[in-house]
Coordinates of C-alpha atoms in Angstrom, one line a residue:
Chain Y
M969 CA -43.7 35.2 -95.4
L970 CA -44.1 37.6 -91.7
R971 CA -43.1 35.0 -89.3
D972 CA -40.3 34.2 -90.0
I973 CA -38.3 36.8 -88.8
T974 CA -36.7 35.4 -85.9
I975 CA -35.5 38.7 -84.7
G976 CA -37.6 39.1 -81.0
Q977 CA -38.1 35.5 -80.7
Y978 CA -36.5 33.1 -78.0
Y979 CA -36.2 29.7 -78.3
P980 CA -36.1 28.3 -75.1
A981 CA -33.3 25.5 -74.2
D982 CA -30.7 24.9 -71.7
S983 CA -27.4 25.5 -72.6
I984 CA -24.5 27.5 -71.5
I985 CA -25.3 30.7 -73.9
H986 CA -28.8 30.9 -72.5
K987 CA -27.3 30.7 -69.6
L988 CA -25.1 33.9 -69.5
D989 CA -25.8 37.2 -67.9
P990 CA -27.8 39.5 -71.3
R991 CA -25.0 41.8 -70.7
V992 CA -22.3 39.7 -71.6
K993 CA -24.5 38.9 -74.5
F994 CA -25.4 42.1 -75.2
I995 CA -21.1 43.3 -74.8
A996 CA -20.4 40.4 -77.0
T997 CA -22.2 41.3 -79.3
L998 CA -21.4 44.5 -79.7
L999 CA -17.8 43.7 -80.4
Y1000 CA -19.3 40.8 -82.5
L1001 CA -20.2 43.3 -85.0
I1002 CA -17.5 45.6 -84.8
S1003 CA -15.0 42.7 -84.8
L1004 CA -17.3 42.2 -88.7
F1005 CA -15.6 45.2 -89.8
L1006 CA -12.5 45.0 -88.7
F1007 CA -11.2 42.3 -90.9
H1008 CA -9.6 42.7 -94.5
T1009 CA -9.0 39.1 -96.3
Y1010 CA -10.0 35.4 -95.5
I1011 CA -8.1 34.1 -92.8
G1012 CA -10.4 37.3 -90.1
Y1013 CA -13.7 36.1 -92.0
I1014 CA -12.3 32.2 -90.9
L1015 CA -11.9 33.1 -87.3
A1016 CA -14.9 35.0 -87.6
T1017 CA -17.1 32.2 -89.1
V1018 CA -15.4 29.3 -86.7
F1019 CA -16.7 31.8 -83.9
L1020 CA -20.1 32.0 -84.8
V1021 CA -20.8 28.5 -85.3
V1022 CA -18.9 27.4 -82.3
I1023 CA -21.5 29.8 -80.3
I1024 CA -24.4 28.7 -82.3
K1025 CA -23.4 24.7 -81.4
L1026 CA -22.8 25.7 -78.2
S1027 CA -26.7 27.9 -77.8
K1028 CA -28.1 24.5 -78.8
V1029 CA -30.9 26.3 -81.2
P1030 CA -31.2 24.7 -84.4
F1031 CA -29.3 25.9 -87.6
R1032 CA -32.4 25.7 -89.9
F1033 CA -33.9 28.0 -87.3
I1034 CA -31.7 31.1 -87.3
V1035 CA -31.4 30.7 -91.5
K1036 CA -34.9 31.1 -91.8
G1037 CA -34.5 34.2 -89.9
M1038 CA -32.1 35.4 -92.9
K1039 CA -35.2 35.1 -95.4
A1040 CA -36.7 38.4 -94.2
I1041 CA -33.0 40.6 -95.4
V1042 CA -32.6 37.9 -98.7
F1043 CA -33.3 40.9 -100.8
I1044 CA -31.7 44.2 -98.9
L1045 CA -28.7 41.5 -99.4
L1046 CA -29.3 40.9 -103.1
I1047 CA -29.2 45.0 -103.8
T1048 CA -26.4 44.8 -101.9
V1049 CA -24.2 42.6 -103.1
V1050 CA -25.9 43.7 -106.9
F1051 CA -24.8 47.4 -106.3
N1052 CA -20.8 46.5 -105.2
I1053 CA -20.2 44.1 -108.0
F1054 CA -21.6 47.2 -110.1
L1055 CA -20.7 50.4 -108.7
T1056 CA -16.9 49.6 -107.3
P1057 CA -14.0 50.6 -109.8
G1058 CA -11.4 48.6 -110.3
K1059 CA -9.8 45.4 -113.3
V1060 CA -12.9 44.6 -115.0
L1061 CA -13.7 41.5 -115.8
A1062 CA -16.4 41.7 -118.1
Q1063 CA -18.5 44.2 -119.7
W1064 CA -21.7 44.9 -121.0
W1065 CA -23.7 48.2 -122.1
I1066 CA -22.5 50.7 -119.4
F1067 CA -22.1 47.8 -116.4
K1068 CA -19.1 46.4 -115.8
V1069 CA -18.5 43.1 -113.5
T1070 CA -15.2 44.0 -111.8
Q1071 CA -13.0 42.2 -109.4
E1072 CA -13.0 44.3 -106.7
G1073 CA -16.5 44.5 -107.2
L1074 CA -16.8 41.0 -106.4
I1075 CA -14.6 41.2 -104.2
Q1076 CA -16.3 43.6 -101.7
A1077 CA -19.5 41.7 -102.9
G1078 CA -18.7 38.7 -101.3
R1079 CA -17.4 41.1 -98.1
M1080 CA -21.0 42.8 -97.8
A1081 CA -23.3 39.8 -98.1
I1082 CA -20.7 38.0 -95.5
R1083 CA -20.3 40.7 -93.1
L1084 CA -24.6 41.7 -93.4
S1085 CA -25.5 38.3 -93.2
Y1086 CA -22.4 37.5 -89.7
L1087 CA -24.4 40.4 -88.8
I1088 CA -27.9 39.1 -88.7
I1089 CA -27.1 36.1 -87.3
G1090 CA -25.4 36.9 -84.9
S1091 CA -27.5 39.6 -83.1
S1092 CA -30.2 36.5 -84.1
V1093 CA -27.9 34.5 -81.7
M1094 CA -28.8 36.7 -78.9
T1095 CA -32.7 37.1 -79.3
L1096 CA -32.9 33.9 -79.9
T1097 CA -31.2 32.4 -76.7
T1098 CA -31.7 35.3 -74.2
T1099 CA -35.7 36.1 -73.5
P1100 CA -36.5 39.6 -74.3
N1101 CA -37.2 40.4 -70.4
Q1102 CA -33.6 39.3 -69.9
L1103 CA -32.5 41.8 -72.8
T1104 CA -34.0 44.7 -71.8
D1105 CA -33.0 44.2 -68.2
G1106 CA -29.4 44.0 -69.5
L1107 CA -29.6 46.9 -71.3
E1108 CA -31.5 48.7 -68.1
R1109 CA -28.2 48.0 -66.4
I1110 CA -25.9 48.9 -68.9
M1111 CA -27.4 51.8 -69.2
N1112 CA -28.1 52.4 -65.5
P1113 CA -25.6 55.6 -65.5
L1114 CA -27.3 58.4 -67.7
K1115 CA -29.8 57.8 -65.0
K1116 CA -28.2 61.3 -63.5
I1117 CA -28.9 63.2 -66.5
K1118 CA -32.2 62.2 -66.6
V1119 CA -32.8 59.7 -69.2
P1120 CA -35.9 57.3 -67.8
V1121 CA -34.1 53.9 -68.3
H1122 CA -36.5 51.4 -66.7
E1123 CA -39.2 53.4 -69.0
I1124 CA -37.3 52.8 -72.6
A1125 CA -36.5 49.4 -71.0
M1126 CA -40.7 48.8 -71.3
M1127 CA -41.2 50.3 -73.6
M1128 CA -38.6 47.8 -75.8
S1129 CA -40.1 44.9 -73.8
I1130 CA -43.5 45.2 -74.4
A1131 CA -42.4 45.8 -77.9
L1132 CA -41.1 43.2 -78.5
R1133 CA -43.0 41.1 -77.2
F1134 CA -45.9 42.6 -79.2
I1135 CA -44.1 41.7 -82.5
P1136 CA -45.6 38.6 -83.1
I1137 CA -49.2 39.1 -81.8
L1138 CA -49.6 41.8 -84.1
M1139 CA -47.8 40.2 -87.4
E1140 CA -50.3 37.5 -86.3
E1141 CA -52.8 39.7 -86.6
T1142 CA -51.3 41.5 -89.8
D1143 CA -51.3 37.9 -91.5
K1144 CA -55.6 38.0 -90.3
I1145 CA -56.6 40.8 -91.4
M1146 CA -54.5 40.1 -94.9
K1147 CA -56.2 37.2 -95.3
A1148 CA -59.8 38.7 -94.6
Q1149 CA -59.6 41.0 -97.3
I1150 CA -58.5 39.1 -99.8
A1151 CA -61.4 37.3 -98.8
R1152 CA -63.3 39.6 -100.1
G1153 CA -61.5 40.5 -103.2
A1154 CA -58.3 42.8 -102.0
D1155 CA -55.1 42.0 -103.8
F1156 CA -52.1 42.4 -102.6
E1157 CA -49.1 40.4 -105.1
S1158 CA -49.9 42.5 -108.6
G1159 CA -49.8 45.9 -109.9
N1160 CA -46.0 48.2 -109.6
L1161 CA -44.7 48.9 -105.9
I1162 CA -46.9 52.3 -105.9
K1163 CA -49.9 50.2 -106.4
K1164 CA -48.5 47.8 -104.1
V1165 CA -48.1 50.1 -101.4
K1166 CA -50.9 51.6 -101.5
S1167 CA -53.1 48.6 -101.1
M1168 CA -51.2 48.0 -97.8
V1169 CA -53.4 51.2 -96.5
P1170 CA -57.2 49.8 -96.1
L1171 CA -54.3 47.2 -94.2
L1172 CA -52.9 49.5 -91.5
V1173 CA -55.4 51.0 -90.0
P1174 CA -57.6 47.9 -88.2
L1175 CA -53.6 47.3 -87.9
F1176 CA -53.5 50.3 -86.2
I1177 CA -56.9 51.0 -84.9
S1178 CA -56.1 47.2 -83.0
A1179 CA -52.6 48.2 -81.6
F1180 CA -54.0 50.9 -79.6
R1181 CA -57.0 48.8 -78.2
R1182 CA -54.4 46.5 -76.5
A1183 CA -52.7 49.3 -75.5
N1184 CA -55.1 50.2 -74.1
D1185 CA -56.1 46.9 -72.7
L1186 CA -52.2 45.8 -71.5
A1187 CA -51.9 49.4 -69.9
M1188 CA -55.0 48.9 -67.4
A1189 CA -53.6 45.4 -66.7
M1190 CA -50.1 46.1 -65.9
E1191 CA -52.3 49.2 -63.9
A1192 CA -54.2 46.3 -61.9
R1193 CA -50.9 44.1 -61.5
C1194 CA -49.5 47.1 -59.3
Y1195 CA -47.0 48.6 -62.2
H1196 CA -46.1 52.0 -60.5
G1197 CA -42.9 52.8 -62.8
G1198 CA -39.1 51.5 -61.5
D1199 CA -39.0 53.2 -57.9
N1200 CA -39.3 50.2 -54.8
R1201 CA -39.7 47.8 -57.6
T1202 CA -37.8 44.7 -57.6
Q1203 CA -36.6 42.4 -59.7
M1204 CA -37.3 38.6 -59.9
K1205 CA -34.4 37.8 -61.9
P1206 CA -31.7 40.3 -61.0
L1207 CA -28.3 40.4 -62.9
V1208 CA -25.6 39.3 -60.6
Y1209 CA -22.5 38.3 -62.6
K1210 CA -21.0 34.6 -61.8
R1211 CA -17.6 32.7 -63.5
Q1212 CA -19.0 31.2 -66.8
D1213 CA -19.7 35.4 -67.2
F1214 CA -16.5 36.2 -66.1
V1215 CA -15.2 33.6 -68.2
A1216 CA -16.8 33.8 -71.9
Y1217 CA -15.9 38.4 -71.4
A1218 CA -12.7 36.9 -71.4
V1219 CA -13.1 34.5 -74.5
V1220 CA -14.5 37.6 -75.7
L1221 CA -11.9 39.7 -75.0
C1222 CA -9.8 37.4 -76.6
Y1223 CA -11.5 37.5 -79.7
F1224 CA -11.6 41.1 -79.9
A1225 CA -7.5 41.5 -79.4
A1226 CA -7.2 38.8 -81.7
S1227 CA -9.6 40.6 -84.6
I1228 CA -7.5 44.3 -83.5
G1229 CA -4.5 42.6 -84.5
M1230 CA -5.3 41.2 -87.2
C1231 CA -7.1 44.5 -88.9
V1232 CA -3.7 45.5 -87.6
I1233 CA -1.4 43.6 -89.7
G1234 CA -4.1 44.1 -92.3
W1235 CA -4.9 40.3 -92.6
Chain I
M385 CA -67.3 36.4 -41.0
S386 CA -65.7 40.3 -42.2
S387 CA -67.5 41.7 -45.4
I388 CA -64.7 41.8 -47.9
I389 CA -65.8 44.4 -50.3
R390 CA -68.5 46.8 -49.3
A391 CA -70.1 49.3 -51.9
S392 CA -72.5 51.7 -50.8
K393 CA -74.4 53.8 -53.4
L394 CA -72.3 53.7 -56.0
G395 CA -72.8 55.5 -59.3
Y396 CA -70.4 56.0 -62.4
D397 CA -71.0 58.9 -64.9
Y398 CA -69.1 59.3 -68.0
Y399 CA -69.0 61.0 -70.8
R400 CA -69.4 60.1 -74.5
Y401 CA -68.0 62.1 -77.5
T402 CA -69.8 61.6 -80.5
D403 CA -68.7 64.2 -82.7
E404 CA -67.0 66.7 -82.2
N405 CA -68.6 69.6 -82.7
E406 CA -71.8 68.3 -80.6
E407 CA -72.0 68.4 -76.4
P408 CA -70.6 65.4 -75.3
E409 CA -73.6 63.2 -73.6
L410 CA -73.4 62.7 -70.3
N411 CA -73.6 58.5 -69.5
R412 CA -74.9 56.9 -66.2
A413 CA -72.5 53.5 -66.0
I414 CA -73.7 52.3 -62.5
D415 CA -76.3 53.6 -60.7
Q416 CA -76.9 53.0 -57.1
V417 CA -75.1 50.3 -56.6
S418 CA -75.3 48.5 -53.1
L419 CA -73.2 45.7 -52.8
D420 CA -72.2 43.3 -49.5
V421 CA -69.3 39.5 -50.4
K422 CA -68.3 38.4 -47.2
E423 CA -64.7 36.9 -47.2
G424 CA -64.1 33.6 -49.3
Q425 CA -67.9 33.8 -51.2
F426 CA -68.0 32.5 -54.6
I427 CA -70.1 35.9 -56.0
A428 CA -71.5 36.0 -59.6
V429 CA -71.9 39.4 -60.9
L430 CA -75.1 38.4 -64.4
G431 CA -75.6 40.6 -67.3
H432 CA -75.8 41.6 -71.0
N433 CA -73.7 43.7 -72.6
G434 CA -73.7 47.5 -71.7
S435 CA -75.1 46.8 -67.5
G436 CA -72.3 48.2 -66.3
K437 CA -70.7 44.9 -64.7
S438 CA -67.1 45.7 -66.6
T439 CA -67.9 48.7 -64.4
L440 CA -68.5 48.2 -61.3
A441 CA -65.8 44.7 -62.1
K442 CA -63.3 47.9 -62.5
H443 CA -64.0 50.3 -59.5
I444 CA -63.6 47.1 -56.7
N445 CA -59.9 47.6 -58.9
A446 CA -59.9 51.4 -57.8
L447 CA -59.0 51.6 -61.6
L448 CA -62.1 53.7 -61.9
V449 CA -63.6 55.8 -58.9
P450 CA -67.1 56.4 -58.3
T451 CA -68.7 59.9 -59.0
E452 CA -71.2 58.9 -55.8
G453 CA -71.1 56.3 -53.5
T454 CA -68.1 54.9 -51.5
M455 CA -66.4 51.7 -52.8
W456 CA -64.3 50.1 -49.3
V457 CA -62.3 46.9 -50.3
D458 CA -61.0 45.3 -47.2
S459 CA -62.5 48.4 -45.3
I460 CA -59.9 50.1 -47.6
D461 CA -62.4 53.5 -49.2
T462 CA -60.8 52.8 -52.6
A463 CA -61.4 56.8 -53.6
Q464 CA -58.1 57.7 -51.7
E465 CA -55.6 57.8 -54.0
E466 CA -52.5 57.0 -51.3
E467 CA -54.3 53.1 -50.6
L468 CA -53.7 52.9 -54.4
W469 CA -51.7 50.3 -54.6
K470 CA -52.5 48.5 -51.4
V471 CA -56.5 48.0 -53.1
R472 CA -55.3 46.1 -55.9
Q473 CA -52.9 44.4 -54.1
K474 CA -56.1 43.5 -52.3
A475 CA -58.2 43.2 -54.9
G476 CA -56.8 41.6 -58.3
M477 CA -58.4 41.8 -61.8
V478 CA -58.7 39.2 -64.6
F479 CA -59.0 40.1 -67.9
Q480 CA -61.1 39.0 -70.9
N481 CA -58.7 39.3 -73.0
P482 CA -55.9 37.0 -72.9
D483 CA -53.7 37.6 -75.0
N484 CA -53.8 41.9 -74.0
Q485 CA -53.0 41.3 -69.8
I486 CA -49.6 38.9 -70.1
I487 CA -46.9 41.5 -70.1
G488 CA -44.3 38.8 -70.0
T489 CA -42.3 36.9 -72.8
V490 CA -41.9 33.6 -70.9
V491 CA -44.5 32.4 -68.7
E492 CA -42.6 32.8 -65.4
E493 CA -41.9 35.9 -65.7
D494 CA -45.4 37.3 -66.2
V495 CA -46.2 35.6 -62.9
G496 CA -43.4 37.3 -61.7
F497 CA -44.6 40.6 -62.6
G498 CA -47.0 41.6 -59.6
P499 CA -44.6 41.3 -57.9
E500 CA -41.7 43.1 -59.0
N501 CA -44.0 45.6 -58.8
M502 CA -44.8 45.3 -55.0
G503 CA -41.3 45.4 -53.9
I504 CA -41.7 41.1 -52.8
P505 CA -38.0 40.4 -52.1
T506 CA -36.9 37.9 -55.2
D507 CA -36.5 34.4 -53.4
D508 CA -40.2 35.6 -52.5
I509 CA -41.1 35.5 -56.0
W510 CA -39.7 32.0 -56.9
K511 CA -41.5 30.7 -53.8
R512 CA -44.8 32.7 -55.0
V513 CA -44.0 32.0 -58.7
D514 CA -44.2 28.6 -57.8
E515 CA -46.6 28.6 -56.1
S516 CA -49.2 30.2 -58.0
L517 CA -48.4 28.1 -61.2
A518 CA -49.3 25.0 -59.7
A519 CA -52.4 26.3 -57.9
V520 CA -53.9 26.9 -62.1
G521 CA -52.0 23.3 -62.3
M522 CA -49.6 25.2 -65.4
L523 CA -46.8 24.6 -63.2
S524 CA -44.5 22.2 -66.3
Y525 CA -45.5 25.3 -69.0
R526 CA -43.1 28.3 -67.2
K527 CA -40.4 27.8 -69.3
H528 CA -43.3 28.4 -72.2
S529 CA -43.8 31.7 -74.7
P530 CA -47.2 32.7 -73.9
N531 CA -47.9 32.8 -77.7
K532 CA -47.6 29.4 -77.9
L533 CA -50.7 28.4 -74.7
S534 CA -54.0 28.0 -75.9
G535 CA -56.5 30.8 -74.8
G536 CA -57.5 28.7 -72.0
Q537 CA -53.7 28.5 -70.9
K538 CA -52.9 31.9 -71.3
Q539 CA -56.3 32.8 -68.8
R540 CA -54.7 30.4 -66.2
V541 CA -51.5 31.8 -66.6
A542 CA -52.9 35.3 -65.9
I543 CA -54.9 34.2 -62.9
A544 CA -51.6 33.1 -61.9
G545 CA -50.6 36.2 -62.6
V546 CA -52.9 37.6 -60.2
V547 CA -52.9 34.8 -57.2
A548 CA -48.5 35.8 -57.1
M549 CA -49.8 39.1 -55.9
H550 CA -51.4 37.2 -52.3
P551 CA -55.1 39.2 -53.0
K552 CA -58.3 38.5 -50.6
C553 CA -60.1 38.6 -53.7
I554 CA -59.5 37.7 -57.4
I555 CA -62.5 40.0 -59.7
L556 CA -63.0 37.8 -63.3
D557 CA -64.3 40.1 -66.1
E558 CA -65.9 38.3 -68.4
P559 CA -62.8 35.6 -68.1
T560 CA -64.0 32.9 -70.5
A561 CA -65.5 35.3 -73.5
M562 CA -63.2 34.7 -75.8
L563 CA -62.1 30.8 -74.9
D564 CA -63.6 27.7 -76.8
P565 CA -66.0 25.5 -74.3
N566 CA -62.2 23.4 -73.4
G567 CA -60.8 26.6 -71.9
R568 CA -64.1 28.2 -70.5
K569 CA -63.8 24.6 -68.6
E570 CA -60.8 24.6 -67.6
V571 CA -60.6 28.5 -66.4
L572 CA -63.7 27.6 -64.4
K573 CA -62.0 24.5 -62.9
T574 CA -59.1 26.8 -61.6
I575 CA -61.4 29.1 -60.6
R576 CA -64.1 27.5 -58.1
E577 CA -60.8 25.2 -56.9
L578 CA -59.0 28.3 -55.7
N579 CA -62.3 30.0 -54.1
E580 CA -62.4 26.3 -52.3
Q581 CA -58.7 25.3 -51.5
E582 CA -57.2 28.8 -51.4
G583 CA -60.2 30.0 -49.3
V584 CA -59.8 33.4 -52.4
T585 CA -63.0 35.5 -52.4
V586 CA -64.0 35.3 -56.0
I587 CA -66.0 37.7 -58.2
L588 CA -67.5 35.9 -61.7
I589 CA -68.2 38.5 -64.2
T590 CA -69.9 36.7 -67.0
H591 CA -72.9 36.8 -69.4
Y592 CA -73.1 32.7 -69.7
M593 CA -75.7 31.4 -67.5
E594 CA -73.9 28.0 -67.1
E595 CA -70.9 29.9 -65.1
V596 CA -73.1 30.8 -62.2
T597 CA -74.5 27.9 -61.0
L598 CA -71.8 27.1 -58.9
A599 CA -72.1 30.5 -56.7
D600 CA -73.2 31.4 -53.7
Y601 CA -74.3 34.9 -54.7
V602 CA -76.0 36.1 -57.7
Y603 CA -76.4 39.8 -59.0
V604 CA -78.1 40.4 -61.7
M605 CA -77.3 44.1 -63.6
D606 CA -79.5 45.7 -66.1
S607 CA -78.7 49.5 -67.8
G608 CA -76.1 49.9 -64.4
K609 CA -78.4 48.7 -61.5
I610 CA -78.8 45.8 -59.1
V611 CA -81.8 44.5 -60.0
M612 CA -82.0 40.6 -58.8
G613 CA -80.0 39.4 -55.8
G614 CA -80.0 35.6 -54.4
T615 CA -78.7 32.0 -54.9
P616 CA -78.5 31.0 -58.4
R617 CA -81.8 28.7 -57.3
E618 CA -83.1 31.6 -56.6
I619 CA -82.5 33.9 -59.9
F620 CA -83.3 30.4 -62.2
S621 CA -86.4 30.5 -60.5
Q622 CA -87.7 33.4 -62.2
V623 CA -86.9 32.8 -65.6
D624 CA -89.6 35.7 -67.1
T625 CA -87.8 37.9 -65.1
L626 CA -84.4 37.1 -66.3
K627 CA -85.9 37.5 -69.7
S628 CA -86.8 40.7 -69.2
Y629 CA -83.2 41.5 -69.1
R630 CA -82.8 39.8 -71.9
L631 CA -80.9 36.6 -70.0
D632 CA -80.4 33.2 -71.5
V633 CA -81.6 30.6 -67.7
P634 CA -79.6 27.3 -68.6
Q635 CA -80.9 24.9 -71.3
V636 CA -82.2 22.2 -68.3
T637 CA -83.5 25.1 -66.4
L638 CA -85.6 26.4 -69.2
L639 CA -86.7 23.0 -70.5
A640 CA -88.0 22.7 -66.3
H641 CA -89.1 24.9 -66.0
E642 CA -91.7 25.1 -69.5
L643 CA -92.2 21.6 -68.3
K644 CA -93.5 23.1 -64.9
Q645 CA -96.0 25.2 -67.3
E646 CA -97.5 22.3 -69.4
G647 CA -98.7 21.3 -65.8
V648 CA -95.6 18.6 -64.9
D649 CA -95.1 19.1 -61.2
I650 CA -91.1 19.8 -60.0
P651 CA -89.7 22.2 -57.9
D652 CA -88.7 25.4 -59.2
G653 CA -84.8 26.0 -60.2
I654 CA -83.8 23.0 -61.6
L655 CA -80.0 23.8 -62.0
T656 CA -78.0 20.5 -63.5
I657 CA -79.3 17.8 -65.2
D658 CA -79.1 15.3 -62.6
E659 CA -81.8 17.0 -60.4
L660 CA -84.2 17.5 -63.7
V661 CA -83.8 13.4 -63.7
N662 CA -84.3 13.1 -59.8
A663 CA -87.2 15.3 -60.2
L664 CA -88.9 13.5 -63.1
C665 CA -88.1 10.0 -61.8

């Protein structure tokens, strides 16, 4: 279950999307997410779907790989859908006790489901095609102006990239601790929600201890390799815009302009 | 040959906090340690857990500064704070746990981390990354995620990361302790090749006796002191002394020793199976 979250897991492949500048991908993802909330009718969603499918095809990431990452949010998706179906006022289609299913509710639920899943798929495509290091490099560059107001941009970026690197390791560790405790009779499955949460405590304590130990080791290894913050640091893969990046910007801006246009005419 | 690492009467104290209210206990991790390592040598430091060998390793890399005595790395005193980064560049360090020392999410990015910190121009970083990945035989894995490599491969990536900084000397702090026998062989082979082909000085810290038979010189540590020093043959001929420091000799050496005690006429300090075969037949 824990291994299924694909956010933060890079899928190595040789594609145009992989080669794009992370800044382009970041801004494009942001614009795409905004555009999802601009559409009112299915015509807009068709545009969003086509755009997403084309990007996924170009990225050469297998579709089932992306879907695997969706499993983790199925629960949130379901809650949103259920709440939207029952709690949106409007024309009643069916009624049972105090629960009313309305036409508006169904439409709204469908819309939210599409938005949420596209939101996750869209950002997964970014994280699957960009190494976390590139991603944080991109963020660092985008946030660079903030350095003037003394925001520790480099440090934040470094923390993010380390966090991303350790997510799969800590996941694996959680799995291991869980299995070790199940082997000794711990029960994570049964009981109500409160009981389940309580049973997580003996899982979290060893996990935290091991995370701190890892942090300590890593800090030492980084220092041993001359890490001393962002000053006088060069980059192995400095970010330089190429022609393909400008083309990508143009494509994304066209898409965004189209979606704004559709929003204005109410599609 | 000039000496690359020299320590004179090194001592290091640390406090151990047992309980919140109790007075911290003063502990001496290493005591009166003197070393002299020449350029291009392969040195092994042996000792069981808690003998102070890791503390000694951290002194060479200036992660720790001695409380007493002086440590010179390529004639730089490690206690000088302004020379810190120079010392760390000259003496690279590889740690025990391969997972906790890989920073990058792609093999080549991790190898480039050290040169990036040193402020090397971009083109040179790539050259160094290519060279060092080739030196450890991991060039074909350059685009892989470190999480998907085996322990031995991860450790080789970590070694490449240090090699890319062009150090004069590499300190390996129990690099094989968490590996399976195959991974251990891989890593040892890599270390030996680096020493022989690239001429890098190697300091291997370990408690596996089999690993030190290849070294030029072996130091044995016990409770913070260097208690023995000599070539592997000299060290392993003293089986009983080694046992008193809770160290085991390689099985072949032990067999030869037992045979000798039973009256078989063979020389002291047999290190390999071939040597024993030759001595017996």
